[in-house]
């Protein structure tokens, strides 16, 4: 079962990769980011698919989305100049709390 959790977290990280690649693709006008988007998207969904075979759907999906949101928001703030405010950080901490809660209550 631990492998399903590792695959799920990696799939959530790949969600961040495909979101960043989607932005970098320039609405699919740049080849390399577009190909990275497709690869990361397919890999992320495949990992989620594997995980839901071992983890309840609601828990798996919540963790997958939570990891993706956190990674994408962090990427946006660190690399793209998205604003870093106390309110945004507190909201992200609430997502962390909910994601950890889903894992703990599983």
C-alpha atoms as an extended CHARMM CRD file, in Angstrom:
* protein
*
       106  EXT
         1         1  UNK       CA              0.0000000000        0.0000000000        0.0000000000  PROA      1               0.0000000000
         2         2  UNK       CA              2.9270000000        2.3900000000        0.6310000000  PROA      2               0.0000000000
         3         3  UNK       CA              3.8160000000        2.1680000000       -3.0680000000  PROA      3               0.0000000000
         4         4  UNK       CA              0.3630000000        3.4850000000       -3.9740000000  PROA      4               0.0000000000
         5         5  UNK       CA              0.9900000000        6.5290000000       -1.7440000000  PROA      5               0.0000000000
         6         6  UNK       CA              4.3910000000        7.1660000000       -3.3320000000  PROA      6               0.0000000000
         7         7  UNK       CA              2.9040000000        6.8840000000       -6.8170000000  PROA      7               0.0000000000
         8         8  UNK       CA              0.0660000000        9.2040000000       -5.7770000000  PROA      8               0.0000000000
         9         9  UNK       CA              2.4250000000       11.9110000000       -4.4970000000  PROA      9               0.0000000000
        10        10  UNK       CA              4.6290000000       11.6340000000       -7.5990000000  PROA      10              0.0000000000
        11        11  UNK       CA              1.4720000000       11.9220000000       -9.7190000000  PROA      11              0.0000000000
        12        12  UNK       CA              0.5530000000       15.0840000000       -7.8200000000  PROA      12              0.0000000000
        13        13  UNK       CA              4.0080000000       16.5080000000       -8.5310000000  PROA      13              0.0000000000
        14        14  UNK       CA              3.5120000000       15.6390000000      -12.2050000000  PROA      14              0.0000000000
        15        15  UNK       CA              0.3040000000       17.6590000000      -12.0420000000  PROA      15              0.0000000000
        16        16  UNK       CA              2.4890000000       20.6490000000      -11.1680000000  PROA      16              0.0000000000
        17        17  UNK       CA              4.7900000000       19.8050000000      -14.0950000000  PROA      17              0.0000000000
        18        18  UNK       CA              1.9620000000       19.6680000000      -16.6100000000  PROA      18              0.0000000000
        19        19  UNK       CA              0.4490000000       22.9000000000      -15.3060000000  PROA      19              0.0000000000
        20        20  UNK       CA              3.7930000000       24.6820000000      -15.6640000000  PROA      20              0.0000000000
        21        21  UNK       CA              4.3720000000       23.1640000000      -19.0970000000  PROA      21              0.0000000000
        22        22  UNK       CA              0.8920000000       24.2250000000      -20.1810000000  PROA      22              0.0000000000
        23        23  UNK       CA              1.7040000000       27.8240000000      -19.2700000000  PROA      23              0.0000000000
        24        24  UNK       CA              5.1010000000       27.6050000000      -20.9790000000  PROA      24              0.0000000000
        25        25  UNK       CA              3.6290000000       26.0830000000      -24.1410000000  PROA      25              0.0000000000
        26        26  UNK       CA              2.1260000000       29.3920000000      -25.2230000000  PROA      26              0.0000000000
        27        27  UNK       CA             -1.2580000000       27.8060000000      -25.9620000000  PROA      27              0.0000000000
        28        28  UNK       CA              0.5060000000       24.8630000000      -27.6060000000  PROA      28              0.0000000000
        29        29  UNK       CA              2.6020000000       26.9940000000      -29.9540000000  PROA      29              0.0000000000
        30        30  UNK       CA              5.9050000000       25.7390000000      -28.5150000000  PROA      30              0.0000000000
        31        31  UNK       CA              6.7560000000       22.0980000000      -29.1980000000  PROA      31              0.0000000000
        32        32  UNK       CA              8.9170000000       21.0630000000      -26.2210000000  PROA      32              0.0000000000
        33        33  UNK       CA              6.6550000000       22.4340000000      -23.4720000000  PROA      33              0.0000000000
        34        34  UNK       CA              3.6440000000       21.0110000000      -25.3070000000  PROA      34              0.0000000000
        35        35  UNK       CA              5.2260000000       17.5430000000      -25.4100000000  PROA      35              0.0000000000
        36        36  UNK       CA              6.2120000000       17.8260000000      -21.7440000000  PROA      36              0.0000000000
        37        37  UNK       CA              2.6160000000       18.7850000000      -20.9590000000  PROA      37              0.0000000000
        38        38  UNK       CA              1.2580000000       15.6910000000      -22.7260000000  PROA      38              0.0000000000
        39        39  UNK       CA              3.7890000000       13.3590000000      -21.1030000000  PROA      39              0.0000000000
        40        40  UNK       CA              3.2890000000       14.7640000000      -17.5980000000  PROA      40              0.0000000000
        41        41  UNK       CA             -0.5020000000       14.7980000000      -17.9540000000  PROA      41              0.0000000000
        42        42  UNK       CA             -0.6680000000       11.1860000000      -19.1410000000  PROA      42              0.0000000000
        43        43  UNK       CA              1.7950000000       10.0510000000      -16.4570000000  PROA      43              0.0000000000
        44        44  UNK       CA             -0.0630000000       11.9310000000      -13.7330000000  PROA      44              0.0000000000
        45        45  UNK       CA             -3.4100000000       10.4110000000      -14.6910000000  PROA      45              0.0000000000
        46        46  UNK       CA             -1.8610000000        6.9380000000      -14.9840000000  PROA      46              0.0000000000
        47        47  UNK       CA             -0.4070000000        7.2700000000      -11.4860000000  PROA      47              0.0000000000
        48        48  UNK       CA             -3.7380000000        8.4310000000      -10.0880000000  PROA      48              0.0000000000
        49        49  UNK       CA             -5.3970000000        5.4960000000      -11.8040000000  PROA      49              0.0000000000
        50        50  UNK       CA             -2.9580000000        3.0940000000      -10.1390000000  PROA      50              0.0000000000
        51        51  UNK       CA             -3.4210000000        4.7360000000       -6.7410000000  PROA      51              0.0000000000
        52        52  UNK       CA             -7.2330000000        4.5070000000       -6.7620000000  PROA      52              0.0000000000
        53        53  UNK       CA             -6.8650000000        0.7590000000       -7.0620000000  PROA      53              0.0000000000
        54        54  UNK       CA             -5.3700000000        0.7680000000       -3.5440000000  PROA      54              0.0000000000
        55        55  UNK       CA             -6.6070000000        3.9780000000       -1.8910000000  PROA      55              0.0000000000
        56        56  UNK       CA            -10.2450000000        5.1350000000       -1.6520000000  PROA      56              0.0000000000
        57        57  UNK       CA            -11.1380000000        7.4140000000       -4.5720000000  PROA      57              0.0000000000
        58        58  UNK       CA            -12.0330000000       10.4750000000       -2.4930000000  PROA      58              0.0000000000
        59        59  UNK       CA             -8.8190000000       10.2750000000       -0.4930000000  PROA      59              0.0000000000
        60        60  UNK       CA             -6.6290000000        9.6290000000       -3.5240000000  PROA      60              0.0000000000
        61        61  UNK       CA             -8.1870000000       12.3990000000       -5.5820000000  PROA      61              0.0000000000
        62        62  UNK       CA             -8.0210000000       14.8800000000       -2.6970000000  PROA      62              0.0000000000
        63        63  UNK       CA             -4.3410000000       14.1760000000       -2.0670000000  PROA      63              0.0000000000
        64        64  UNK       CA             -3.5400000000       14.2720000000       -5.8120000000  PROA      64              0.0000000000
        65        65  UNK       CA             -5.2470000000       17.6360000000       -6.2540000000  PROA      65              0.0000000000
        66        66  UNK       CA             -3.7790000000       18.9820000000       -3.0020000000  PROA      66              0.0000000000
        67        67  UNK       CA             -0.2220000000       18.1350000000       -4.0110000000  PROA      67              0.0000000000
        68        68  UNK       CA             -0.8490000000       19.6160000000       -7.4490000000  PROA      68              0.0000000000
        69        69  UNK       CA             -2.3030000000       22.8360000000       -6.0410000000  PROA      69              0.0000000000
        70        70  UNK       CA              0.5430000000       23.2930000000       -3.5840000000  PROA      70              0.0000000000
        71        71  UNK       CA              3.2160000000       22.5890000000       -6.1640000000  PROA      71              0.0000000000
        72        72  UNK       CA              1.6420000000       24.7950000000       -8.8120000000  PROA      72              0.0000000000
        73        73  UNK       CA              1.0990000000       27.6680000000       -6.3850000000  PROA      73              0.0000000000
        74        74  UNK       CA              4.6800000000       27.3820000000       -5.1000000000  PROA      74              0.0000000000
        75        75  UNK       CA              6.0120000000       27.3080000000       -8.6660000000  PROA      75              0.0000000000
        76        76  UNK       CA              3.9550000000       30.3500000000       -9.5570000000  PROA      76              0.0000000000
        77        77  UNK       CA              5.2190000000       32.2760000000       -6.5460000000  PROA      77              0.0000000000
        78        78  UNK       CA              8.8540000000       31.1990000000       -6.9060000000  PROA      78              0.0000000000
        79        79  UNK       CA              9.2990000000       31.3460000000      -10.6720000000  PROA      79              0.0000000000
        80        80  UNK       CA              6.4870000000       33.3490000000      -12.2220000000  PROA      80              0.0000000000
        81        81  UNK       CA              6.1460000000       36.2710000000       -9.8550000000  PROA      81              0.0000000000
        82        82  UNK       CA              2.7420000000       35.3550000000       -8.4530000000  PROA      82              0.0000000000
        83        83  UNK       CA              2.0830000000       37.4120000000       -5.3130000000  PROA      83              0.0000000000
        84        84  UNK       CA              3.1210000000       35.9530000000       -1.9740000000  PROA      84              0.0000000000
        85        85  UNK       CA              0.7350000000       37.2380000000        0.6560000000  PROA      85              0.0000000000
        86        86  UNK       CA             -0.1660000000       36.1320000000        4.1440000000  PROA      86              0.0000000000
        87        87  UNK       CA             -3.6800000000       35.2980000000        2.9730000000  PROA      87              0.0000000000
        88        88  UNK       CA             -2.4230000000       33.1240000000        0.0910000000  PROA      88              0.0000000000
        89        89  UNK       CA              0.0340000000       31.2810000000        2.3420000000  PROA      89              0.0000000000
        90        90  UNK       CA             -2.6780000000       30.6960000000        4.9660000000  PROA      90              0.0000000000
        91        91  UNK       CA             -4.9930000000       29.2910000000        2.2970000000  PROA      91              0.0000000000
        92        92  UNK       CA             -2.2370000000       26.9560000000        1.1010000000  PROA      92              0.0000000000
        93        93  UNK       CA             -1.6680000000       25.8420000000        4.7010000000  PROA      93              0.0000000000
        94        94  UNK       CA             -5.3630000000       24.9950000000        4.9260000000  PROA      94              0.0000000000
        95        95  UNK       CA             -4.9600000000       22.8240000000        1.8260000000  PROA      95              0.0000000000
        96        96  UNK       CA             -1.9750000000       21.1010000000        3.4840000000  PROA      96              0.0000000000
        97        97  UNK       CA             -4.0750000000       20.5080000000        6.6090000000  PROA      97              0.0000000000
        98        98  UNK       CA             -6.9020000000       19.0220000000        4.5580000000  PROA      98              0.0000000000
        99        99  UNK       CA             -4.5620000000       16.8270000000        2.5370000000  PROA      99              0.0000000000
       100       100  UNK       CA             -2.7770000000       15.5420000000        5.6360000000  PROA      100             0.0000000000
       101       101  UNK       CA             -6.1540000000       15.0140000000        7.2630000000  PROA      101             0.0000000000
       102       102  UNK       CA             -7.3020000000       12.8310000000        4.3840000000  PROA      102             0.0000000000
       103       103  UNK       CA             -4.1730000000       10.7240000000        4.7400000000  PROA      103             0.0000000000
       104       104  UNK       CA             -4.3820000000       10.4390000000        8.5290000000  PROA      104             0.0000000000
       105       105  UNK       CA             -8.0950000000        9.6220000000        8.5340000000  PROA      105             0.0000000000
       106       106  UNK       CA             -7.6410000000        7.0430000000        5.7770000000  PROA      106             0.0000000000
